[in-house]
mmCIF file of C-alpha atoms in Angstrom:
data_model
loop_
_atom_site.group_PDB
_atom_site.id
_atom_site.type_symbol
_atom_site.label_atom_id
_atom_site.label_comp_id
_atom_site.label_asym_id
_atom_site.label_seq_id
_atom_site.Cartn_x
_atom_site.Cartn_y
_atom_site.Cartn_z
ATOM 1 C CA UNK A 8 27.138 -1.236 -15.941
ATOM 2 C CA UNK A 9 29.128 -4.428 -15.812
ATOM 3 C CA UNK A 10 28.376 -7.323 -17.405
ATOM 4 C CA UNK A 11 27.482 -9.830 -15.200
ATOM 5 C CA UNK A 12 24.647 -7.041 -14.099
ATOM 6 C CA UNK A 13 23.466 -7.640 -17.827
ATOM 7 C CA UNK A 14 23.270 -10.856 -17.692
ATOM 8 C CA UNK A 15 20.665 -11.289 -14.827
ATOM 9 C CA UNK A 16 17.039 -11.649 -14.964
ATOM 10 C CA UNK A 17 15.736 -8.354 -14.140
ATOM 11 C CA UNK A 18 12.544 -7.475 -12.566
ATOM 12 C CA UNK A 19 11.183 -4.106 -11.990
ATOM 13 C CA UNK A 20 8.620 -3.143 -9.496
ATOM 14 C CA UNK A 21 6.036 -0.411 -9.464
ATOM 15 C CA UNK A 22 4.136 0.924 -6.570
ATOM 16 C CA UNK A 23 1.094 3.132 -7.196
ATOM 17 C CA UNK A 24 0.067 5.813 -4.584
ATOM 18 C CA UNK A 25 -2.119 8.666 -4.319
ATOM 19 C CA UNK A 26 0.041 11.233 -5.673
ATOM 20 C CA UNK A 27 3.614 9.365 -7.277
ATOM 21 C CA UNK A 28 4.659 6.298 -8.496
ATOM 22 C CA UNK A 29 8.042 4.242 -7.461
ATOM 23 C CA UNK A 30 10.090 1.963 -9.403
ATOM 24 C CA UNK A 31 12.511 -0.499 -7.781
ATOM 25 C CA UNK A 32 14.777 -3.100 -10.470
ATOM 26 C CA UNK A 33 14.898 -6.081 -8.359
ATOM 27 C CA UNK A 34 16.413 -9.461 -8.815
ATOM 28 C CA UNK A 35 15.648 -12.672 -7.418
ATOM 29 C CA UNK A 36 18.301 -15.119 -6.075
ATOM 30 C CA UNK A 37 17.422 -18.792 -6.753
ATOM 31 C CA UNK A 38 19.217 -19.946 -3.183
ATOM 32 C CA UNK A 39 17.706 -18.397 -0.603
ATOM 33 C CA UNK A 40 14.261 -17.899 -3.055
ATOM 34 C CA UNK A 41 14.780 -14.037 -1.792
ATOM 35 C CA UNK A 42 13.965 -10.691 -4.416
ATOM 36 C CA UNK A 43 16.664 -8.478 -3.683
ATOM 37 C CA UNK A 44 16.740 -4.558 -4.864
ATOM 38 C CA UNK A 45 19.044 -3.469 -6.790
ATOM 39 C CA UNK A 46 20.661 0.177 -6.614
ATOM 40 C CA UNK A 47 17.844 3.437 -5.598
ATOM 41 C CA UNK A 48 14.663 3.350 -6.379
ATOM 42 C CA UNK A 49 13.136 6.111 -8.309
ATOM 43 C CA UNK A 50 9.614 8.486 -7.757
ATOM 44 C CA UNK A 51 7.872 10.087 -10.424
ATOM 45 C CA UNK A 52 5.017 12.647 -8.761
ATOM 46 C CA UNK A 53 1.672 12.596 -11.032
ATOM 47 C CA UNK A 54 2.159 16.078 -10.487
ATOM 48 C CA UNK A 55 4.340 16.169 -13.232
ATOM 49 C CA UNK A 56 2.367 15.209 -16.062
ATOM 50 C CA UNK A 57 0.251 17.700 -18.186
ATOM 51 C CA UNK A 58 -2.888 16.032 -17.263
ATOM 52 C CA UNK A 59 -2.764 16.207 -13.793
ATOM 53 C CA UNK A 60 -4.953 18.422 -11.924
ATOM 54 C CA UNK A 61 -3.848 18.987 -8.282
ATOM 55 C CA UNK A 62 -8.077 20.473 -7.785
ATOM 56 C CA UNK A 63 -9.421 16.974 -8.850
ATOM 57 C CA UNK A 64 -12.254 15.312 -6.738
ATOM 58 C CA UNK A 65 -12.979 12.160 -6.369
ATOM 59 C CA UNK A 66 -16.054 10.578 -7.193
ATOM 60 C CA UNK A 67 -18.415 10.241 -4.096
ATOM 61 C CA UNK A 68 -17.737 6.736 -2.981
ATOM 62 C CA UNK A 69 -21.617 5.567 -2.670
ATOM 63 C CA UNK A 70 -21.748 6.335 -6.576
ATOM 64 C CA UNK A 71 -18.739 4.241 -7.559
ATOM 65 C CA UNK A 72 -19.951 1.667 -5.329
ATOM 66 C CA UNK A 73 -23.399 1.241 -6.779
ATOM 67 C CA UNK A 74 -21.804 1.515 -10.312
ATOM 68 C CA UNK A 75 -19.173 -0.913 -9.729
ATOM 69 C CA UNK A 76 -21.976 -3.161 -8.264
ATOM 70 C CA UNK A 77 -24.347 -2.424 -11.669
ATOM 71 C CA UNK A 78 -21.271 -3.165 -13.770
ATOM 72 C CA UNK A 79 -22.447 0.252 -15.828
ATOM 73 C CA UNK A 80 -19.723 3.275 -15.085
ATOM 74 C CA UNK A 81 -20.255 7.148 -15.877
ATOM 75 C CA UNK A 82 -16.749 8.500 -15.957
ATOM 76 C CA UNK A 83 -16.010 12.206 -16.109
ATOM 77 C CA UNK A 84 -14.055 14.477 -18.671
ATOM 78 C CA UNK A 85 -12.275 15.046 -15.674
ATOM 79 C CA UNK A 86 -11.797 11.526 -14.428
ATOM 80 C CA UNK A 87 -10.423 10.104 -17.297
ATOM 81 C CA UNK A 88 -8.447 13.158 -17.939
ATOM 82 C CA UNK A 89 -6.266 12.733 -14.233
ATOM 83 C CA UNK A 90 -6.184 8.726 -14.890
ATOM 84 C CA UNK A 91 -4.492 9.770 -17.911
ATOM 85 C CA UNK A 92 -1.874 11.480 -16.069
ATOM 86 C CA UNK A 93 -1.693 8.523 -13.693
ATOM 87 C CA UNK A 94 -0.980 6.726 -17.070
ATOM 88 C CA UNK A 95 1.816 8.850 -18.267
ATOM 89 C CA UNK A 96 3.641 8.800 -15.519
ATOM 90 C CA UNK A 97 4.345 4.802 -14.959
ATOM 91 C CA UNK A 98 5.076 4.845 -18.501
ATOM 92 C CA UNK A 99 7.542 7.849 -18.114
ATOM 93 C CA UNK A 100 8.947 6.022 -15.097
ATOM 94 C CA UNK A 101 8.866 2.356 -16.841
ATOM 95 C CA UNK A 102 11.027 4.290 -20.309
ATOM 96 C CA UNK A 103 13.097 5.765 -17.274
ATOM 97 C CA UNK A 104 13.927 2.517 -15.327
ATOM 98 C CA UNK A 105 14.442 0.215 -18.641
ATOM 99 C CA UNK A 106 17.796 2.431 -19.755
ATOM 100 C CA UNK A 107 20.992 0.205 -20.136
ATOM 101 C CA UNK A 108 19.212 -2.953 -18.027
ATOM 102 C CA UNK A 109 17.780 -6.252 -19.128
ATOM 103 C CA UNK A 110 14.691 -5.623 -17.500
ATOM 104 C CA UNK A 111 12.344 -8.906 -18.537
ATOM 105 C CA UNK A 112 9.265 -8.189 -16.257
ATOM 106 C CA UNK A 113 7.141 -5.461 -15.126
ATOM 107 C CA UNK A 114 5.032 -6.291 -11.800
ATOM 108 C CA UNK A 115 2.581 -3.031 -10.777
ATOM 109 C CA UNK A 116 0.434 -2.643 -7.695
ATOM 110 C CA UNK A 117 -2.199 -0.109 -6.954
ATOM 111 C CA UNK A 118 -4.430 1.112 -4.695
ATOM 112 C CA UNK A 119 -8.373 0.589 -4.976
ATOM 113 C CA UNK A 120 -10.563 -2.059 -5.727
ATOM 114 C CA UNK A 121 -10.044 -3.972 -9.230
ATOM 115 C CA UNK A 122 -12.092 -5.440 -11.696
ATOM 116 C CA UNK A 123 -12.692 -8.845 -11.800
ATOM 117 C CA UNK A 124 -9.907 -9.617 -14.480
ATOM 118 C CA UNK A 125 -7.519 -7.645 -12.358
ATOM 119 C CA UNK A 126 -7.053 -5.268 -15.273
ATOM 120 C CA UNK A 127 -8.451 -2.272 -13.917
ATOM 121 C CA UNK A 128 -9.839 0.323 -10.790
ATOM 122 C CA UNK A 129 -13.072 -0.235 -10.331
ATOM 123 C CA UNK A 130 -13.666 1.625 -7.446
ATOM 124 C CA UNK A 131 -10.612 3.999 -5.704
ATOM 125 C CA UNK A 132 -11.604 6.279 -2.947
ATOM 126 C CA UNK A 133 -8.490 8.845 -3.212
ATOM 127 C CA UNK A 134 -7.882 8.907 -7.101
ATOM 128 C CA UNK A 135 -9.750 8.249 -10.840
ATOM 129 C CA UNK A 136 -11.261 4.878 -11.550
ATOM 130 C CA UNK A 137 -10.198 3.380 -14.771
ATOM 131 C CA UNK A 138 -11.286 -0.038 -15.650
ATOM 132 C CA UNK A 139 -9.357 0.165 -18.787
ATOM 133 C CA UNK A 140 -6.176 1.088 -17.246
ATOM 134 C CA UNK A 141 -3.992 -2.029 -18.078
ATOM 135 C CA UNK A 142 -4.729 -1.838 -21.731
ATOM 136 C CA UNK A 143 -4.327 2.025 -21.848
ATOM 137 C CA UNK A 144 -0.777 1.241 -19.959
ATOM 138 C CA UNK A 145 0.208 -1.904 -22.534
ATOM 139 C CA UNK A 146 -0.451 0.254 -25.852
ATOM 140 C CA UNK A 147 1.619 2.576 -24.557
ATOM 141 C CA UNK A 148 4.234 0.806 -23.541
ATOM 142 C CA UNK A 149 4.193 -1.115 -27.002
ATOM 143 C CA UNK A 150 4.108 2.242 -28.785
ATOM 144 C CA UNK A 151 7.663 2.857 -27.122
ATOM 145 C CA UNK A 152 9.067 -0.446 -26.600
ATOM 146 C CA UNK A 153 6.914 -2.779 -29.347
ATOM 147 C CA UNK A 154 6.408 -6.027 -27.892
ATOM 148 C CA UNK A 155 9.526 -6.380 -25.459
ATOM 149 C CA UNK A 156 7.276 -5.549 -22.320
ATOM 150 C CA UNK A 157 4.108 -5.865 -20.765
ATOM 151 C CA UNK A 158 2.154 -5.925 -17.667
ATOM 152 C CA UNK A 159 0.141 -8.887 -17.142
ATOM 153 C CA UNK A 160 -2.569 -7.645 -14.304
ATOM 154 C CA UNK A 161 -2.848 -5.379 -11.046
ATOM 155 C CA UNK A 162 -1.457 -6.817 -8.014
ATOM 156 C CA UNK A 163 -3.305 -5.744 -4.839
ATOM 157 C CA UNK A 164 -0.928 -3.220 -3.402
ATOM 158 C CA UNK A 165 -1.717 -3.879 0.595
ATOM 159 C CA UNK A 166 -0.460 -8.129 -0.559
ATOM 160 C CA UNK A 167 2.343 -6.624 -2.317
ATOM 161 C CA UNK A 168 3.703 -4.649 1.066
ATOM 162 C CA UNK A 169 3.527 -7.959 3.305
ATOM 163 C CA UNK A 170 5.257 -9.966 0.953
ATOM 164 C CA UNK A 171 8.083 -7.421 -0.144
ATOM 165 C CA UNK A 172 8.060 -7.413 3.781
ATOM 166 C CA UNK A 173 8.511 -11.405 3.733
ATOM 167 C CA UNK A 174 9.998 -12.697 0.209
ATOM 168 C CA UNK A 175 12.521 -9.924 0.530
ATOM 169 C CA UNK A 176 16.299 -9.596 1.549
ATOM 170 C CA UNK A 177 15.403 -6.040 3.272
ATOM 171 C CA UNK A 178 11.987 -7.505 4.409
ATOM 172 C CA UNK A 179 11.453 -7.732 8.353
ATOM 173 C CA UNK A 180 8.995 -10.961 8.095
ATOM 174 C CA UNK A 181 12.020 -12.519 6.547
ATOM 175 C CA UNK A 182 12.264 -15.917 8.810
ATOM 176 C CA UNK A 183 8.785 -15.104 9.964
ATOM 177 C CA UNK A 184 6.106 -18.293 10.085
ATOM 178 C CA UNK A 185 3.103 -16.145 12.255
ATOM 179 C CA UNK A 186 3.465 -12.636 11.779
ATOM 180 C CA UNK A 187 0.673 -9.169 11.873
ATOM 181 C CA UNK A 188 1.900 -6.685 9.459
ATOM 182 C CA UNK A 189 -0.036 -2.752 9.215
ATOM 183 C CA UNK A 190 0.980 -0.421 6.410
ATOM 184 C CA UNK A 191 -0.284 2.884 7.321
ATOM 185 C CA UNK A 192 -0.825 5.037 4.909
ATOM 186 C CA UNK A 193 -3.628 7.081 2.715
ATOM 187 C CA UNK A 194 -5.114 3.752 4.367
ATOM 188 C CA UNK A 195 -4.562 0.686 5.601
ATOM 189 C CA UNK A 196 -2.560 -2.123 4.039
ATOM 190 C CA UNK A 197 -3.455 -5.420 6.273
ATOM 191 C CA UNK A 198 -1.204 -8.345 6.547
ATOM 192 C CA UNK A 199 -1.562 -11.442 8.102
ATOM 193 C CA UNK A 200 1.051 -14.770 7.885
ATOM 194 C CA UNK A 201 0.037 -17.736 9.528
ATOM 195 C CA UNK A 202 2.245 -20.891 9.858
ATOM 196 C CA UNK A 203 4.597 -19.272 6.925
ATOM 197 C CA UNK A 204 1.977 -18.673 4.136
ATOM 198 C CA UNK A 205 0.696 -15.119 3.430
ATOM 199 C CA UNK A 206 -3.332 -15.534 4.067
ATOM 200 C CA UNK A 207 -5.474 -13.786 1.204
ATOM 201 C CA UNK A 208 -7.762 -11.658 3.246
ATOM 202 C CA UNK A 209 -9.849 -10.823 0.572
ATOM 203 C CA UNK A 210 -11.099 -14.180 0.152
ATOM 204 C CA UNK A 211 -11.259 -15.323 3.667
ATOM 205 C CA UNK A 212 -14.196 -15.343 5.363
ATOM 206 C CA UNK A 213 -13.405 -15.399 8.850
ATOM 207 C CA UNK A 214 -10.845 -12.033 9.050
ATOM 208 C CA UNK A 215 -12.369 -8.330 8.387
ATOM 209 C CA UNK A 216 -10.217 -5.392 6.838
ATOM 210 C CA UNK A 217 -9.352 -2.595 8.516
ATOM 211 C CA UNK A 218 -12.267 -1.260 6.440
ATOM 212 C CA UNK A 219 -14.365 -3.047 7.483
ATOM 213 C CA UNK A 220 -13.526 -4.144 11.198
ATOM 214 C CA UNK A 221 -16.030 -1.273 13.761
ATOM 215 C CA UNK A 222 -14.874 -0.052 17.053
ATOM 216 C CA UNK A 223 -17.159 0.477 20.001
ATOM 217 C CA UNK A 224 -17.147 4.087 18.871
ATOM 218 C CA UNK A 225 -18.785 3.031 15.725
ATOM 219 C CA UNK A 226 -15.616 4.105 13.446
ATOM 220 C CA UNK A 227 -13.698 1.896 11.596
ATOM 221 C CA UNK A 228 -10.019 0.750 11.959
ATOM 222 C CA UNK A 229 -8.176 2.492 9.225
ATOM 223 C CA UNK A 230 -10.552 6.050 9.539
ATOM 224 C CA UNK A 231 -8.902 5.770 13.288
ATOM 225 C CA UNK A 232 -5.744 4.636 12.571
ATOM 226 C CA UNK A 233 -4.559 5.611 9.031
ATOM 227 C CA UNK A 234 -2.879 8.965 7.977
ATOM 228 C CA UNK A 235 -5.329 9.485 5.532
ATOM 229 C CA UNK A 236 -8.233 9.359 8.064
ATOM 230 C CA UNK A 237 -6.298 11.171 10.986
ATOM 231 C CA UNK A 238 -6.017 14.174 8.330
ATOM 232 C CA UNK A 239 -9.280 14.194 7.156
ATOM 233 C CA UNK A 240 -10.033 14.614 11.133
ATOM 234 C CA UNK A 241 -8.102 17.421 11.919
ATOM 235 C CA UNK A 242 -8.578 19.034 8.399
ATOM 236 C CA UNK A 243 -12.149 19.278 9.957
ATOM 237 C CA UNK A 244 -11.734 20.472 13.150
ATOM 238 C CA UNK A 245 -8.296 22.790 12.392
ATOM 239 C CA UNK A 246 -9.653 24.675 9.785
ATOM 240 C CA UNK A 247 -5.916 27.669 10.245
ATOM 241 C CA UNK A 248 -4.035 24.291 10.883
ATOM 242 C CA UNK A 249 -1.513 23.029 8.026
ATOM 243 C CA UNK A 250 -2.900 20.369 6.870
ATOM 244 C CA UNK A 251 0.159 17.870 7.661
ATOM 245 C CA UNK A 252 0.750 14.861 9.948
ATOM 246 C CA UNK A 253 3.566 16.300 11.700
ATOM 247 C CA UNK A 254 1.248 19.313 12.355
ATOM 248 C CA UNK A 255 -1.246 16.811 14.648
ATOM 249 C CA UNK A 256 1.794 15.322 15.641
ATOM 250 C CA UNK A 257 3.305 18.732 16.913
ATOM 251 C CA UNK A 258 -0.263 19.917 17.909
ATOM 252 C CA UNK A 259 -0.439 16.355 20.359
ATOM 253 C CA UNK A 260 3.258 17.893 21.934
ATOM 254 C CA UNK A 261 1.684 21.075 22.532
ATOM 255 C CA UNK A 262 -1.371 19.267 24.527
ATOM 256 C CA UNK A 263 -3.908 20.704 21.901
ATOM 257 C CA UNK A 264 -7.508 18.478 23.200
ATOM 258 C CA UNK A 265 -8.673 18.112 19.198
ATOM 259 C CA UNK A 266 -4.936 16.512 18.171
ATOM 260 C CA UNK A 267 -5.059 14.600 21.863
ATOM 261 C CA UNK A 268 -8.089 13.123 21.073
ATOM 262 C CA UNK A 269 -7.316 12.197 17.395
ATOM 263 C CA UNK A 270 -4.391 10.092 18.680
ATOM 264 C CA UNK A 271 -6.288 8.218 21.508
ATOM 265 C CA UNK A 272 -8.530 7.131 19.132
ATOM 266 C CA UNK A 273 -5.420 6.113 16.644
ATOM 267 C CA UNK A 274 -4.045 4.615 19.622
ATOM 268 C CA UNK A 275 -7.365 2.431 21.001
ATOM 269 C CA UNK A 276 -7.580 1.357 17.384
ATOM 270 C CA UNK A 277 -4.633 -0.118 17.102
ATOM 271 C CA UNK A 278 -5.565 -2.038 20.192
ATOM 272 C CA UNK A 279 -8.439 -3.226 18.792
ATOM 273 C CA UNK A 280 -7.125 -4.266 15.823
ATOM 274 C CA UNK A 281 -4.077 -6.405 17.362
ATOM 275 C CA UNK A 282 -6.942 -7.708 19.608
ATOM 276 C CA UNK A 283 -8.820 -9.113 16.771
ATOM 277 C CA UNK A 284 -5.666 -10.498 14.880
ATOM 278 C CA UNK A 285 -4.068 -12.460 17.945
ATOM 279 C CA UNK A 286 -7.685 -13.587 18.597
ATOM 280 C CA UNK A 287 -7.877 -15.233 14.954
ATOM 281 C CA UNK A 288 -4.035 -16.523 15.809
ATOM 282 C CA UNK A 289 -5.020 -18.199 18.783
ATOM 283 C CA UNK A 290 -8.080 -20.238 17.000
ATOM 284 C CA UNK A 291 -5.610 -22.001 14.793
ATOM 285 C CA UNK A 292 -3.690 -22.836 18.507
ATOM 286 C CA UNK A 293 -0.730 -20.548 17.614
ATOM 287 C CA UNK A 294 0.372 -16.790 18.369
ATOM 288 C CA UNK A 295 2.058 -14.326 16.093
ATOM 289 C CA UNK A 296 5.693 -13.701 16.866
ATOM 290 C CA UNK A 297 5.992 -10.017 16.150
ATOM 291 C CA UNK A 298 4.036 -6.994 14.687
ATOM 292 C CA UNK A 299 5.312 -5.442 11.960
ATOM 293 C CA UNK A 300 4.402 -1.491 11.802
ATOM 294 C CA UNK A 301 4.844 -0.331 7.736
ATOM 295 C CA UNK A 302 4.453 2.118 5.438
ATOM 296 C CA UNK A 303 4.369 6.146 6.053
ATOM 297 C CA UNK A 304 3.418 5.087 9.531
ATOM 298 C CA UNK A 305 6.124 3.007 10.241
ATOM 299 C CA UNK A 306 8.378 5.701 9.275
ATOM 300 C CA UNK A 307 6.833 8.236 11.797
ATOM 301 C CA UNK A 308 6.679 5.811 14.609
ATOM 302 C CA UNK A 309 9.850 4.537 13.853
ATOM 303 C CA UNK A 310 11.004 8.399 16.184
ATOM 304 C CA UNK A 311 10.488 7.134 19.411
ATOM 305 C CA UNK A 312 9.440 11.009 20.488
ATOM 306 C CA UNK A 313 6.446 10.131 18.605
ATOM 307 C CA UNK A 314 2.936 10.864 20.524
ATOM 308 C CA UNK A 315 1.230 8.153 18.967
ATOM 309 C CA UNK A 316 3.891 5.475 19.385
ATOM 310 C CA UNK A 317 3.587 6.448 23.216
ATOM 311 C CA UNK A 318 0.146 6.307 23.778
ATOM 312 C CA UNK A 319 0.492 2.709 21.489
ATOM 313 C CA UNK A 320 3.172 1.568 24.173
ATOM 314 C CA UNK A 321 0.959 2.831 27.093
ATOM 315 C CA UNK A 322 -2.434 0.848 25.507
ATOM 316 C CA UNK A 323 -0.734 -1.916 24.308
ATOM 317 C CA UNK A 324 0.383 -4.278 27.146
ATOM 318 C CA UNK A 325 0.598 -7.169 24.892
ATOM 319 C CA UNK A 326 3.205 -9.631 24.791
ATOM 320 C CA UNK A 327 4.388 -9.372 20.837
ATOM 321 C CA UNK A 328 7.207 -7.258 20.126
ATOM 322 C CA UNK A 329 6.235 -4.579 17.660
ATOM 323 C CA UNK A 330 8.793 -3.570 15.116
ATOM 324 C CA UNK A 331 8.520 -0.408 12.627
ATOM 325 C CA UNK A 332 9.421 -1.298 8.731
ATOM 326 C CA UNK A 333 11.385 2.247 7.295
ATOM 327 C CA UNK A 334 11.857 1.308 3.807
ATOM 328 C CA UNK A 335 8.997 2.863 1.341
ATOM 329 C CA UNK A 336 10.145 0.745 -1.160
ATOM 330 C CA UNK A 337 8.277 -2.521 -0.063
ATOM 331 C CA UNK A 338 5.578 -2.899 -2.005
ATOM 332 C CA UNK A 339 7.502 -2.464 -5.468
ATOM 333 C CA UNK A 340 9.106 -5.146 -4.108
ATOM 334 C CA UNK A 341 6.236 -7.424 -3.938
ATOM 335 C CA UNK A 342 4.992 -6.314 -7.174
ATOM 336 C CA UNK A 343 8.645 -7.598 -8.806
ATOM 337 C CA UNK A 344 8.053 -10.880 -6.613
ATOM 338 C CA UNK A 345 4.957 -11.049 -7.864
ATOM 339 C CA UNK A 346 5.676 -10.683 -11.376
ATOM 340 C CA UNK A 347 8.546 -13.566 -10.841
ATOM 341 C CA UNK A 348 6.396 -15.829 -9.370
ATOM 342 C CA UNK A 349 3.889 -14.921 -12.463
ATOM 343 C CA UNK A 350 6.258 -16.297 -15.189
ATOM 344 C CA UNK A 351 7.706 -19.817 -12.518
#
């Protein structure tokens, strides 16, 4: 490594998923205000830990609801067992990362809804809850490191996509002032930037989340139109199936009704939800200049062959060129950005 390397400020970004964890090193260039990655990123799977187990269940989301809502949690053996594993890992991947750089700052996004300090999961629909999770994470990083890192809080990881997508030298909302941005994935990351400034949608009262936004079918946005929520649909009705996105995918090909039918509904919900955005655009008497498709998603309809990116361009007769984002490494972006703009 040469030396002028060592002598930057480093930043290194972790992204949280389901089942692995991915570190970018990033650094940020004070001219064009830009993060920038630097060399591969690297995946650890959970997998890999002793703690994981691959047969772990979820709790059932009205219970972590209500007992995120009562403030009083009941956490398994078996819970805090695979949040362990979750644990290990980032710290396995943080010792990994760290070797021969100047790293300075940890940023770390994550899936599921945090606690009010931002320093845990307080509720997580694919994965443990841990509301302790940044303090189990900083005693073990001090174990290994003493006091030479930390990780201040939990950065939402759906904000973290849009503004690796916009704060970044790879991003594709770059020069972007009005801009719709939809990370597909186990869910769905929303993005919105209006006259250049990324809008928090969690605090804003007149947007929904694909969570929360109903179709006339009475489903919501992301079961229709994320991967997670396509799966769980055919997992249901294609019991010998694998149970694999480019299975549906192959399945739609083949003209199978079940995998058809899946995809029109993908396909009508993406509709809707442009539909709703460009509406919200147009009340503040502007219109977003592109579409920005991210994530696993963006990957898969990033073939042009793809079913669902057909029946999209059939649908969609809009007038805002949609673009696919290929690069999975996005949101550790936005976490390094984030952790930058956390120490300005």
């Amino acid at each position: 490594i040469n030396i002028t390397f060592m002598s930057k400020t480093l930043f290194l970004g972790l992204d949280g998923g389901a089942t692995k964890i991915l570190a970018q090193i990033c650094e940020f260039d004070l001219e064009s205000s830009l993060i920038t990655p630097i060399g591969k990123q690297i995946e650890f799977s959970y997998g890999e830990s002793s703690n994981f187990d691959p047969t772990f269940k979820p709790t059932e989301l009205l219970k972590q609801q209500k007992e995120s809502k009562n403030n009083i949690f009941n956490f398994s053996k078996k819970e805090i067992k695979q949040s362990s594993s979750i644990i290990d890992t980032i710290v396995k991947i943080i010792l990994s990362s760290i070797k021969n750089t100047k790293i300075t700052q940890i940023g770390l996004c994550f899936p599921g809804i945090k606690t009010t300090n931002l320093d845990g999961i307080s509720i997580m629909v694919n994965g443990p809850r841990n509301i302790d999770m940044l303090n189990e994470l900083n005693q073990k990083i001090k174990s290994k490191l003493g006091n030479k890192l930390s990780i201040k809080m939990i950065y939402d990881d759906s904000e973290c996509c849009v503004i690796g997508e916009k704060k970044s030298s790879v991003g594709k909302l770059m020069n972007c002032k009005n801009a719709i941005y939809i990370g597909g994935g186990t869910g769905i990351a929303d993005g919105l930037i209006l006259n250049d400034k990324i809008i928090d949608l969690k605090n804003h009262s007149e947007i929904k989340r694909s969570w929360e936004l109903i179709m006339h079918n009475g489903e919501t946005i992301e079961k229709c139109l994320s991967l997670g929520g396509m799966l769980s649909k055919w997992g249901k009705m294609k019991k010998d199936s694998p149970l694999n996105i480019l299975s549906l995918f192959e399945n739609a090909m083949l003209d199978d009704n079940i995998a058809n039918d899946i995809l029109d509904k993908a396909a009508n919900a993406f509709t809707f939800l442009i539909k709703d955005r460009t509406d919200f655009f147009y009340s503040k008497n502007t219109k977003p200049e592109k579409i920005v498709i991210g994530q696993r998603l963006g990957l898969l309809l990033s073939n042009k062959n793809n079913p669902l990116l057909k029946l999209i361009s059939k649908n969609y007769n809009g007038h805002i060129p949609i673009e696919t984002s290929t690069d999975r490494r996005t949101a550790a972006i936005g976490a390094a950005y984030k952790a930058y703009e956390n120490i300005k």
